[in-house]
Tab-separated table of C-alpha atoms and ligand atoms in Angstrom:
chain	number	residue	atom	x	y	z
A	1	UNK	CA	-5.130	-15.842	16.442
A	2	UNK	CA	-4.569	-12.034	16.201
A	3	UNK	CA	-7.867	-10.161	16.376
A	4	UNK	CA	-7.701	-6.386	15.359
A	5	UNK	CA	-10.889	-5.658	17.163
A	6	UNK	CA	-9.435	-5.380	20.702
A	7	UNK	CA	-6.698	-3.336	19.565
A	8	UNK	CA	-9.205	-0.913	18.100
A	9	UNK	CA	-10.705	-0.558	21.549
A	10	UNK	CA	-7.290	-0.088	23.155
A	11	UNK	CA	-6.360	2.521	20.259
A	12	UNK	CA	-9.627	4.092	21.037
A	13	UNK	CA	-9.209	4.378	24.887
A	14	UNK	CA	-5.467	5.716	24.263
A	15	UNK	CA	-6.612	8.021	21.739
A	16	UNK	CA	-9.166	9.364	24.245
A	17	UNK	CA	-6.341	9.454	27.045
A	18	UNK	CA	-3.888	11.381	24.862
A	19	UNK	CA	-6.694	13.939	23.989
A	20	UNK	CA	-7.580	14.408	27.420
A	21	UNK	CA	-3.906	15.163	28.406
A	22	UNK	CA	-3.100	17.527	25.467
A	23	UNK	CA	-4.353	19.032	22.358
A	24	UNK	CA	-1.077	18.257	20.727
A	25	UNK	CA	0.215	14.697	21.207
A	26	UNK	CA	3.876	14.821	21.979
A	27	UNK	CA	6.611	12.991	20.084
A	28	UNK	CA	6.863	9.243	20.367
A	29	UNK	CA	8.252	9.231	23.785
A	30	UNK	CA	4.675	9.738	25.319
A	31	UNK	CA	2.522	7.570	22.760
A	32	UNK	CA	1.666	4.412	24.798
A	33	UNK	CA	2.824	1.174	23.150
A	34	UNK	CA	0.750	-2.064	22.628
A	35	UNK	CA	1.946	-4.532	25.149
A	36	UNK	CA	2.675	-8.190	24.557
A	37	UNK	CA	3.804	-10.529	21.751
A	38	UNK	CA	2.033	-8.787	18.719
A	39	UNK	CA	4.548	-5.691	19.554
A	40	UNK	CA	7.365	-8.076	19.887
A	41	UNK	CA	6.615	-9.813	16.698
A	42	UNK	CA	5.804	-6.772	14.530
A	43	UNK	CA	8.858	-4.756	15.893
A	44	UNK	CA	11.654	-5.657	12.999
A	45	UNK	CA	8.717	-5.019	10.368
A	46	UNK	CA	7.558	-1.705	11.831
A	47	UNK	CA	11.326	-0.568	11.980
A	48	UNK	CA	11.843	-1.738	8.459
A	49	UNK	CA	9.332	0.533	6.775
A	50	UNK	CA	10.692	-0.151	3.314
A	51	UNK	CA	10.707	-3.496	1.194
A	52	UNK	CA	10.862	-5.037	-2.213
A	53	UNK	CA	7.997	-6.661	-3.761
A	54	UNK	CA	9.082	-9.249	-6.607
A	55	UNK	CA	6.328	-10.566	-8.989
A	56	UNK	CA	8.303	-13.329	-11.035
A	57	UNK	CA	6.913	-16.412	-12.880
A	58	UNK	CA	5.857	-17.922	-16.326
A	59	UNK	CA	4.024	-14.709	-17.175
A	60	UNK	CA	7.439	-12.872	-17.402
A	61	UNK	CA	7.926	-14.988	-20.896
A	62	UNK	CA	4.862	-13.547	-22.886
A	63	UNK	CA	5.567	-10.198	-20.831
A	64	UNK	CA	2.112	-8.722	-21.855
A	65	UNK	CA	1.795	-9.997	-25.351
A	66	UNK	CA	0.331	-13.272	-26.789
A	67	UNK	CA	0.130	-14.547	-30.363
A	68	UNK	CA	1.111	-10.934	-31.350
A	69	UNK	CA	-1.733	-9.311	-29.431
A	70	UNK	CA	-1.000	-7.183	-26.323
A	71	UNK	CA	-2.994	-8.101	-22.954
A	72	UNK	CA	-5.850	-5.488	-22.866
A	73	UNK	CA	-5.306	-4.801	-19.079
A	74	UNK	CA	-2.320	-3.247	-17.184
A	75	UNK	CA	-1.246	-6.511	-14.894
A	76	UNK	CA	0.959	-8.817	-17.088
A	77	UNK	CA	0.957	-11.414	-14.567
A	78	UNK	CA	-2.846	-11.910	-15.346
A	79	UNK	CA	-2.304	-12.939	-19.201
A	80	UNK	CA	-3.547	-16.338	-18.818
A	81	UNK	CA	-6.884	-14.992	-17.625
A	82	UNK	CA	-6.843	-11.691	-19.815
A	83	UNK	CA	-5.962	-13.582	-23.027
A	84	UNK	CA	-7.962	-16.562	-22.178
A	85	UNK	CA	-5.109	-18.745	-22.772
A	86	UNK	CA	-5.978	-22.406	-22.169
A	87	UNK	CA	-4.087	-24.195	-19.168
A	88	UNK	CA	-2.378	-26.608	-21.645
A	89	UNK	CA	-1.322	-23.532	-23.990
A	90	UNK	CA	-0.013	-21.666	-20.896
A	91	UNK	CA	1.691	-24.707	-19.432
A	92	UNK	CA	3.991	-24.537	-22.457
A	93	UNK	CA	5.675	-21.476	-21.097
A	94	UNK	CA	7.303	-23.707	-18.174
A	95	UNK	CA	9.326	-25.502	-20.840
A	96	UNK	CA	10.630	-22.041	-22.013
A	97	UNK	CA	11.394	-20.892	-18.625
A	98	UNK	CA	15.032	-20.798	-18.412
A	99	UNK	CA	16.238	-17.295	-16.684
A	100	UNK	CA	19.995	-18.051	-17.053
A	101	UNK	CA	20.928	-14.620	-16.034
A	102	UNK	CA	19.232	-14.937	-12.501
A	103	UNK	CA	21.593	-13.816	-9.913
A	104	UNK	CA	19.900	-13.937	-6.241
A	105	UNK	CA	22.983	-12.209	-4.827
A	106	UNK	CA	22.517	-9.190	-7.271
A	107	UNK	CA	18.896	-8.916	-6.502
A	108	UNK	CA	19.342	-8.793	-3.132
A	109	UNK	CA	22.132	-6.389	-3.177
A	110	UNK	CA	19.767	-4.091	-5.441
A	111	UNK	CA	17.251	-4.334	-2.754
A	112	UNK	CA	19.826	-3.653	0.064
A	113	UNK	CA	21.538	-0.758	-1.833
A	114	UNK	CA	17.881	0.674	-2.337
A	115	UNK	CA	17.462	0.931	1.417
A	116	UNK	CA	15.070	-1.995	1.655
A	117	UNK	CA	14.996	-4.310	4.447
A	118	UNK	CA	13.082	-6.965	3.361
A	119	UNK	CA	11.659	-8.966	0.201
A	120	UNK	CA	8.395	-10.460	-0.734
A	121	UNK	CA	8.489	-12.562	-3.878
A	122	UNK	CA	5.741	-14.572	-5.390
A	123	UNK	CA	6.228	-18.233	-4.464
A	124	UNK	CA	3.069	-18.866	-6.420
A	125	UNK	CA	0.865	-16.515	-8.279
A	126	UNK	CA	-2.470	-17.324	-9.341
A	127	UNK	CA	-1.375	-19.214	-12.555
A	128	UNK	CA	-0.340	-21.896	-9.988
A	129	UNK	CA	3.573	-22.174	-11.012
A	130	UNK	CA	5.646	-22.714	-7.924
A	131	UNK	CA	9.039	-21.036	-7.884
A	132	UNK	CA	10.555	-23.685	-5.490
A	133	UNK	CA	11.074	-27.271	-5.696
A	134	UNK	CA	7.725	-28.462	-4.105
A	135	UNK	CA	7.213	-31.970	-3.081
A	136	UNK	CA	3.371	-31.457	-3.793
A	137	UNK	CA	3.657	-30.521	-7.437
A	138	UNK	CA	5.290	-31.122	-10.588
A	139	UNK	CA	4.251	-27.606	-11.754
A	140	UNK	CA	7.368	-26.194	-10.467
A	141	UNK	CA	10.468	-24.782	-11.341
A	142	UNK	CA	12.437	-28.171	-10.521
A	143	UNK	CA	10.307	-30.413	-12.491
A	144	UNK	CA	8.771	-28.348	-15.387
A	145	UNK	CA	11.295	-26.221	-16.671
A	146	UNK	CA	14.938	-26.353	-18.161
A	147	UNK	CA	16.164	-24.137	-15.407
A	148	UNK	CA	16.041	-26.738	-12.577
A	149	UNK	CA	17.076	-24.611	-9.878
A	150	UNK	CA	15.339	-23.921	-6.621
A	151	UNK	CA	14.681	-20.100	-6.941
A	152	UNK	CA	13.401	-19.568	-3.656
A	153	UNK	CA	16.406	-21.306	-1.839
A	154	UNK	CA	18.926	-19.358	-3.712
A	155	UNK	CA	17.164	-16.078	-2.790
A	156	UNK	CA	16.807	-17.325	0.884
A	157	UNK	CA	20.670	-17.865	1.020
A	158	UNK	CA	21.467	-14.759	-0.537
A	159	UNK	CA	18.941	-12.700	1.797
A	160	UNK	CA	20.746	-14.604	4.802
A	161	UNK	CA	24.239	-13.434	3.516
A	162	UNK	CA	23.142	-9.901	3.084
A	163	UNK	CA	20.991	-9.553	6.231
A	164	UNK	CA	17.810	-8.962	4.463
A	165	UNK	CA	14.440	-10.665	5.734
A	166	UNK	CA	12.496	-12.950	3.301
A	167	UNK	CA	8.828	-13.169	2.953
A	168	UNK	CA	6.398	-15.294	0.460
A	169	UNK	CA	3.544	-13.747	-1.585
A	170	UNK	CA	1.316	-16.928	-1.881
A	171	UNK	CA	-1.966	-17.075	-3.998
A	172	UNK	CA	-4.875	-18.490	-2.799
A	173	UNK	CA	-6.599	-18.570	-6.119
A	174	UNK	CA	-4.853	-21.163	-8.333
A	175	UNK	CA	-6.215	-21.405	-12.054
A	176	UNK	CA	-4.009	-24.622	-12.687
A	177	UNK	CA	-4.938	-26.980	-9.884
A	178	UNK	CA	-7.901	-29.058	-10.748
A	179	UNK	CA	-9.759	-28.740	-7.437
A	180	UNK	CA	-9.191	-24.899	-7.378
A	181	UNK	CA	-9.676	-24.053	-11.105
A	182	UNK	CA	-12.775	-21.591	-11.328
A	183	UNK	CA	-15.704	-22.910	-13.034
A	184	UNK	CA	-16.057	-19.892	-15.296
A	185	UNK	CA	-19.282	-18.763	-16.709
A	186	UNK	CA	-20.006	-20.391	-20.139
A	187	UNK	CA	-19.026	-18.351	-23.368
A	188	UNK	CA	-16.903	-16.089	-20.945
A	189	UNK	CA	-14.818	-13.528	-22.246
A	190	UNK	CA	-12.837	-10.571	-20.999
A	191	UNK	CA	-13.933	-9.458	-17.481
A	192	UNK	CA	-15.281	-12.756	-16.570
A	193	UNK	CA	-16.348	-13.457	-13.087
A	194	UNK	CA	-15.694	-16.551	-11.146
A	195	UNK	CA	-19.442	-16.925	-9.464
A	196	UNK	CA	-19.597	-20.255	-8.302
A	197	UNK	CA	-16.441	-21.470	-7.225
A	198	UNK	CA	-14.926	-24.977	-7.519
A	199	UNK	CA	-16.998	-27.450	-5.373
A	200	UNK	CA	-13.667	-29.187	-4.656
A	201	UNK	CA	-12.080	-26.077	-3.499
A	202	UNK	CA	-12.048	-27.358	0.389
A	203	UNK	CA	-10.030	-30.263	-0.903
A	204	UNK	CA	-7.549	-28.064	-2.552
A	205	UNK	CA	-7.506	-25.870	0.745
A	206	UNK	CA	-6.676	-29.056	2.984
A	207	UNK	CA	-4.591	-31.178	0.794
A	208	UNK	CA	-2.740	-28.558	-1.191
A	209	UNK	CA	-2.943	-25.045	-0.143
A	210	UNK	CA	-2.169	-25.526	3.702
A	211	UNK	CA	0.522	-28.190	2.949
A	212	UNK	CA	2.453	-26.034	0.565
A	213	UNK	CA	2.298	-23.351	2.975
A	214	UNK	CA	3.580	-25.517	5.614
A	215	UNK	CA	6.222	-26.694	2.986
A	216	UNK	CA	7.433	-23.129	2.299
A	217	UNK	CA	7.694	-22.724	6.099
A	218	UNK	CA	9.603	-25.690	6.872
A	219	UNK	CA	11.958	-25.427	3.856
A	220	UNK	CA	12.937	-21.799	3.976
A	221	UNK	CA	13.507	-19.000	6.747
A	222	UNK	CA	10.344	-16.957	5.698
A	223	UNK	CA	9.195	-14.332	8.155
A	224	UNK	CA	6.095	-13.198	6.126
A	225	UNK	CA	3.317	-14.936	4.350
A	226	UNK	CA	1.756	-12.331	2.163
A	227	UNK	CA	-1.694	-13.961	0.743
A	228	UNK	CA	-3.620	-12.829	-2.122
A	229	UNK	CA	-6.457	-13.927	-4.333
A	230	UNK	CA	-8.656	-14.432	-1.207
A	231	UNK	CA	-11.550	-12.698	-2.956
A	232	UNK	CA	-12.767	-15.990	-4.792
A	233	UNK	CA	-16.233	-17.157	-3.447
A	234	UNK	CA	-14.871	-20.423	-2.781
A	235	UNK	CA	-12.365	-19.316	-0.033
A	236	UNK	CA	-14.285	-18.816	3.202
A	237	UNK	CA	-13.472	-16.549	6.225
A	238	UNK	CA	-13.411	-19.910	8.113
A	239	UNK	CA	-10.615	-20.872	5.926
A	240	UNK	CA	-8.741	-17.594	6.439
A	241	UNK	CA	-9.113	-17.898	10.261
A	242	UNK	CA	-8.103	-21.621	10.222
A	243	UNK	CA	-5.089	-20.814	7.772
A	244	UNK	CA	-3.761	-17.771	10.362
A	245	UNK	CA	-4.234	-20.370	13.177
A	246	UNK	CA	-2.307	-22.889	11.444
A	247	UNK	CA	0.623	-20.673	10.470
A	248	UNK	CA	0.773	-19.024	14.011
A	249	UNK	CA	0.712	-22.484	15.751
A	250	UNK	CA	3.451	-23.396	13.807
A	251	UNK	CA	5.292	-20.371	14.089
A	252	UNK	CA	3.949	-17.491	16.468
A	253	UNK	CA	6.574	-15.152	14.994
A	254	UNK	CA	5.220	-15.401	11.446
A	255	UNK	CA	3.650	-12.366	10.294
A	256	UNK	CA	0.736	-12.711	8.032
A	257	UNK	CA	-1.115	-10.084	5.940
A	258	UNK	CA	-4.929	-9.358	6.209
A	259	UNK	CA	-5.484	-11.147	2.746
A	260	UNK	CA	-5.404	-14.525	4.631
A	261	UNK	CA	-9.001	-13.783	5.721
A	262	UNK	CA	-12.016	-11.810	3.822
A	263	UNK	CA	-12.030	-8.769	5.845
A	264	UNK	CA	-10.343	-6.529	3.207
A	265	UNK	CA	-12.193	-3.679	1.784
A	266	UNK	CA	-10.933	-3.866	-1.990
A	267	UNK	CA	-7.765	-1.770	-2.786
A	268	UNK	CA	-8.037	0.585	0.141
A	269	UNK	CA	-6.457	-2.680	1.741
A	270	UNK	CA	-8.042	-2.281	5.404
A	271	UNK	CA	-10.399	-4.645	7.301
A	272	UNK	CA	-14.014	-3.850	7.675
A	273	UNK	CA	-15.138	-3.855	11.355
A	274	UNK	CA	-15.442	-7.301	12.708
A	275	UNK	CA	-13.076	-10.023	13.573
A	276	UNK	CA	-10.893	-10.723	10.937
A	277	UNK	CA	-7.404	-12.453	10.833
A	278	UNK	CA	-4.316	-11.021	9.672
A	279	UNK	CA	-1.421	-8.637	11.225
A	280	UNK	CA	-1.476	-5.942	8.667
A	281	UNK	CA	-3.678	-4.266	6.170
A	282	UNK	CA	-2.745	-4.162	2.436
A	283	UNK	CA	-3.622	-0.897	0.623
A	284	UNK	CA	-2.649	-1.614	-3.130
A	285	UNK	CA	-1.610	1.258	-5.608
A	286	UNK	CA	-2.803	3.773	-3.077
A	287	UNK	CA	-1.973	5.437	0.200
A	288	UNK	CA	-4.336	6.126	2.885
A	289	UNK	CA	-5.303	9.937	3.452
A	290	UNK	CA	-4.097	9.827	7.234
A	291	UNK	CA	-2.431	7.620	9.566
A	292	UNK	CA	-4.585	4.637	10.926
A	293	UNK	CA	-4.483	4.584	14.692
A	294	UNK	CA	-3.486	1.238	16.175
A	295	UNK	CA	-3.177	-0.389	12.592
A	296	UNK	CA	-0.223	-1.896	10.946
A	297	UNK	CA	-0.304	-1.519	7.268
A	298	UNK	CA	1.578	-1.731	4.078
A	299	UNK	CA	0.860	0.025	0.866
A	300	UNK	CA	2.077	-2.110	-2.119
A	301	UNK	CA	2.569	-0.206	-5.543
A	302	UNK	CA	4.244	-0.915	-8.779
A	303	UNK	CA	7.037	1.115	-10.353
A	304	UNK	CA	5.312	1.334	-13.705
A	305	UNK	CA	1.940	0.110	-14.314
A	306	UNK	CA	2.310	-3.787	-14.200
A	307	UNK	CA	3.414	-6.280	-11.549
A	308	UNK	CA	4.533	-8.797	-13.690
A	309	UNK	CA	7.206	-7.755	-16.278
A	310	UNK	CA	5.470	-5.995	-19.639
A	311	UNK	CA	7.948	-5.149	-22.363
A	312	UNK	CA	5.570	-2.363	-23.483
A	313	UNK	CA	4.957	-0.829	-20.223
A	314	UNK	CA	7.356	2.031	-20.056
A	315	UNK	CA	5.402	4.272	-17.672
A	316	UNK	CA	7.734	4.604	-15.025
A	317	UNK	CA	7.208	6.782	-11.885
A	318	UNK	CA	9.741	9.337	-11.381
A	319	UNK	CA	12.302	9.205	-8.476
A	320	UNK	CA	10.594	12.204	-6.905
A	321	UNK	CA	7.025	10.386	-6.735
A	322	UNK	CA	8.779	7.328	-5.444
A	323	UNK	CA	10.937	8.866	-2.647
A	324	UNK	CA	7.703	11.193	-1.780
A	325	UNK	CA	5.760	8.083	-1.609
A	326	UNK	CA	7.958	6.620	0.864
A	327	UNK	CA	8.070	9.449	2.847
A	328	UNK	CA	4.337	9.885	3.047
A	329	UNK	CA	3.624	6.447	3.721
A	330	UNK	CA	6.186	6.806	6.916
A	331	UNK	CA	4.631	9.700	7.983
A	332	UNK	CA	1.211	7.855	8.370
A	333	UNK	CA	2.974	4.885	10.174
A	334	UNK	CA	2.930	2.428	7.106
A	335	UNK	CA	5.483	0.139	5.093
A	336	UNK	CA	5.959	0.565	1.434
A	337	UNK	CA	6.424	-2.658	-0.495
A	338	UNK	CA	7.640	-1.264	-3.845
A	339	UNK	CA	7.554	-4.041	-6.646
A	340	UNK	CA	10.011	-5.219	-9.469
A	341	UNK	CA	8.969	-7.416	-12.133
A	342	UNK	CA	12.024	-9.210	-13.323
A	343	UNK	CA	12.362	-10.399	-17.103
A	344	UNK	CA	12.310	-13.996	-18.278
A	345	UNK	CA	15.955	-13.999	-18.462
A	346	UNK	CA	15.994	-13.227	-14.741
A	347	UNK	CA	16.884	-9.640	-14.828
A	348	UNK	CA	15.403	-6.748	-12.750
A	349	UNK	CA	14.722	-3.966	-15.450
A	350	UNK	CA	17.118	-1.227	-15.807
A	351	UNK	CA	14.641	1.372	-15.342
A	352	UNK	CA	13.730	-0.186	-11.847
A	353	UNK	CA	17.297	-0.507	-11.022
A	354	UNK	CA	17.977	3.403	-11.920
A	355	UNK	CA	15.038	4.342	-9.570
A	356	UNK	CA	16.166	2.016	-6.715
A	357	UNK	CA	19.503	3.579	-6.639
A	358	UNK	CA	18.118	7.256	-6.344
A	359	UNK	CA	16.124	6.146	-3.607
A	360	UNK	CA	19.155	4.347	-1.929
A	361	UNK	CA	21.447	7.232	-2.194
A	362	UNK	CA	18.478	9.275	-0.602
A	363	UNK	CA	18.032	6.697	2.217
A	364	UNK	CA	21.736	6.565	2.918
A	365	UNK	CA	21.528	10.356	3.924
A	366	UNK	CA	17.898	10.359	5.424
A	367	UNK	CA	16.975	6.827	6.528
A	368	UNK	CA	17.294	7.930	10.295
A	369	UNK	CA	14.019	9.666	9.529
A	370	UNK	CA	12.270	6.688	8.262
A	371	UNK	CA	13.575	3.533	9.727
A	372	UNK	CA	11.808	3.044	13.241
A	373	UNK	CA	9.714	6.021	13.066
A	374	UNK	CA	6.166	6.388	13.878
A	375	UNK	CA	3.363	8.281	12.135
A	376	UNK	CA	3.492	12.279	12.418
A	377	UNK	CA	2.157	13.948	15.498
A	378	UNK	CA	0.801	16.913	13.476
A	379	UNK	CA	-1.598	17.285	10.538
A	380	UNK	CA	0.383	17.048	7.205
A	381	UNK	CA	1.779	20.429	5.885
A	382	UNK	CA	1.196	21.295	2.158
A	383	UNK	CA	5.124	21.628	1.747
A	384	UNK	CA	5.958	18.130	2.991
A	385	UNK	CA	5.404	15.627	5.869
A	386	UNK	CA	6.528	14.718	9.281
A	387	UNK	CA	7.886	11.632	10.929
A	388	UNK	CA	8.717	11.026	14.462
A	389	UNK	CA	10.782	8.887	16.992
A	390	UNK	CA	11.219	9.430	20.834
A	391	UNK	CA	12.087	12.955	21.390
A	392	UNK	CA	12.458	13.979	17.736
A	393	UNK	CA	10.288	15.096	15.024
A	394	UNK	CA	11.821	14.554	11.481
A	395	UNK	CA	10.544	17.629	8.900
A	396	UNK	CA	10.679	16.490	5.371
A	397	UNK	CA	10.484	19.330	2.943
A	398	UNK	CA	9.277	18.851	-0.272
A	399	UNK	CA	8.760	22.308	-1.493
A	400	UNK	CA	11.647	24.577	0.013
A	401	UNK	CA	10.295	28.057	1.418
A	402	UNK	CA	11.699	30.777	-0.960
A	403	UNK	CA	11.869	33.328	2.054
A	404	UNK	CA	13.940	31.086	4.235
A	405	UNK	CA	11.276	30.617	6.705
A	406	UNK	CA	9.657	27.128	7.577
A	407	UNK	CA	6.730	27.108	10.046
A	408	UNK	CA	6.388	23.767	11.771
A	409	UNK	CA	2.735	24.034	13.085
A	410	UNK	CA	3.361	21.908	16.440
A	411	UNK	CA	0.951	23.873	18.353
A	412	UNK	CA	2.004	24.004	21.948
A	413	UNK	CA	4.791	21.632	21.629
A	414	UNK	CA	8.237	23.241	21.768
A	415	UNK	CA	11.592	22.291	20.495
A	416	UNK	CA	15.131	23.094	21.705
A	417	UNK	CA	17.006	22.736	18.861
A	418	UNK	CA	16.717	22.420	14.956
A	419	UNK	CA	19.373	20.794	12.581
A	420	UNK	CA	19.451	19.749	8.863
A	421	UNK	CA	19.770	15.787	9.085
A	422	UNK	CA	22.834	15.760	6.903
A	423	UNK	CA	24.505	18.659	8.650
A	424	UNK	CA	25.756	19.895	12.237
A	425	UNK	CA	24.733	23.551	11.934
A	426	UNK	CA	22.026	24.511	14.236
A	427	UNK	CA	19.205	26.466	12.712
A	428	UNK	CA	17.823	29.454	14.327
A	429	UNK	CA	14.066	28.777	15.582
A	430	UNK	CA	11.477	31.010	17.564
A	431	UNK	CA	8.317	29.994	18.827
A	432	UNK	CA	5.267	31.670	17.187
A	433	UNK	CA	1.700	31.427	17.890
A	434	UNK	CA	1.075	28.088	16.469
A	435	UNK	CA	4.244	26.302	16.571
A	436	UNK	CA	7.986	27.029	15.646
A	437	UNK	CA	9.386	29.335	12.814
A	438	UNK	CA	12.803	27.983	11.347
A	439	UNK	CA	15.465	29.847	9.553
A	440	UNK	CA	16.353	27.495	6.840
A	441	UNK	CA	19.342	27.842	4.297
A	442	UNK	CA	18.355	29.684	0.998
A	443	UNK	CA	19.172	26.375	-0.962
A	444	UNK	CA	17.219	23.098	-0.353
A	445	UNK	CA	19.913	20.498	0.541
A	446	UNK	CA	17.862	17.908	-1.638
A	447	UNK	CA	15.551	18.528	-4.648
A	448	UNK	CA	13.218	15.958	-3.853
A	449	UNK	CA	12.828	15.908	0.092
A	450	UNK	CA	15.092	17.861	2.541
A	451	UNK	CA	15.065	16.611	6.186
A	452	UNK	CA	15.528	18.560	9.187
A	453	UNK	CA	15.472	17.196	12.862
A	454	UNK	CA	13.865	19.141	15.759
A	455	UNK	CA	14.658	17.937	19.299
B	1	LIG	O1	-4.335	-10.043	-8.751
B	1	LIG	C1	-3.305	-9.654	-7.863
B	1	LIG	C2	-2.031	-8.981	-8.953
B	1	LIG	O2	-1.767	-9.833	-9.859
B	1	LIG	C3	-0.897	-8.473	-7.830
B	1	LIG	O3	-0.493	-9.424	-7.119
B	1	LIG	C4	-1.482	-7.428	-6.996
B	1	LIG	C5	-0.351	-7.120	-5.860
B	1	LIG	O4	-0.669	-7.460	-4.484
B	1	LIG	N1	-2.469	-8.227	-6.197
B	1	LIG	C6	-3.648	-8.797	-6.662
B	1	LIG	C7	-4.555	-7.724	-7.308
B	1	LIG	O5	-5.141	-6.818	-6.245
C-alpha cells in the first residue's frame, strides 16, 4: 500500500537540501526524483498531464429535467437525488437507453485530437447503473436496456487502437443496490443528508463493490480506478485501505485516486495529514494556488457547469479559460482531467467538440511545453506561467508585453538561448539584476498562450 506520509518526509528533506544549495532551484535536471516502483508506476500518468473525463449514463435521458421541471442544481447526473425520483421510476430510464449514435472510435479520436492522453469514464455513477456487461448485476447496459452493447468493451478496443489509456470512474456510493442505498432521514427533501448509512453496507462492500472492481480489472485493460462517493458515513477508512490493497495486490501498476480512502479534504481534493491510501489527489472544479511538492494531483473540471449532460446548461467555458487552465495546472505539476457529458443518443455535445478542437490545435504546436513537464521553478508571473524539463524552462505568455521586453525573474539562474517554441529564430536576451530580459516580437504568436523556451 502506498503511503503519502513517507513521501512528505522525503519531500521536506529534499526541499531543505535544495534550499541549502541555492536560493533558486535549477530546472528539472537537478530536482531529485523519487526512487522505486511508485515513480515507475506514475511515470506515464505524470507525463500525460491531460485527460478526458466522461460522465455518461441513464441521467443523460432526463438531461437535467424531470416531469417538466428543471433540476434545482448544476450536476445533472444527480437528478435522481435532486428530484427525489423513486428507484422504480428512475429504473424506467434503462428501458429508454438506446444511444444508437454512440461511436467509441469517434469519441477516442476527439480525445486524441484534443491532445488528451487518457480517458476516465463512469463505469458506474451514484445511480448504480453499470455501463458494461456485469456478471454481478442485471442493472447494466446489456440486461436492462434495448442497446445491449458493452460500452466499456467498445471503448477499450477504440483506446487500444488509438493508443489512448483507459481508466474507470467507479462510485462507492450506490443509490440502487439494496445493501448500499442510503437510509434517508424521514420526510427528506432537497439537500437531504445520509446520516446513518445502510447497516448492510459491509455486505455490499464485500460481495458487490470489491467483486465489481475486480471484474472491471479482469475484463478491461484499465490503468486507473477513479473512485468517488467515498464521503458516505457507511464507507470507512479501513474499507478504503482494504480496497487499495485489494487492487494493487491484483495489479501493482494500477493507479488509484485518493477517493479510495477518506483523507480527501473536500473539493480542494488533497489528503489531510495522516496515512491515507491513494496515488493522487483530486481537486475538483478548482486548481491549487501553488504546486504541491512531492504530491501527484489532478484537477477535474467541467466544460460548462454539469458533469452529466444537461440540455439547458449552455454556460460553456471559453477556449482561453480552458487552455490557460491546462497551462496553469501543468505549471504547478498537476494533471487536467477535462469533462464531457455525452447525450442520450451517444453524442459528445458540439460545444465540447469545438473547444476540444481548439485545445488540440494549441497542443499540436505547444504540447512539448506540457507533456512530461514538471512544476515551475519560479513564482508565477502576472503575465503567464512556467513549466520545465531537464535543462529547459518553458515560458507561457498569456499577456504579451507591449514594449517587446519580457522579464523572466529567474533569480541567479542564467540561460544561454531563448526561442519561440514554434520558431527557430533565436531571441536576444540579457541578464539583469533579478533574471533574464528577452526581446520578443511585436505580435504574440498565439492570442491565448504563446510559448518560449529557455535553455
Ligand atoms: O457527486 C460527484 C459528481 O456527480 C461528479 O461525479 C464529481 C466529479 O468527480 N464528483 C462528485 C462530486 O464531488
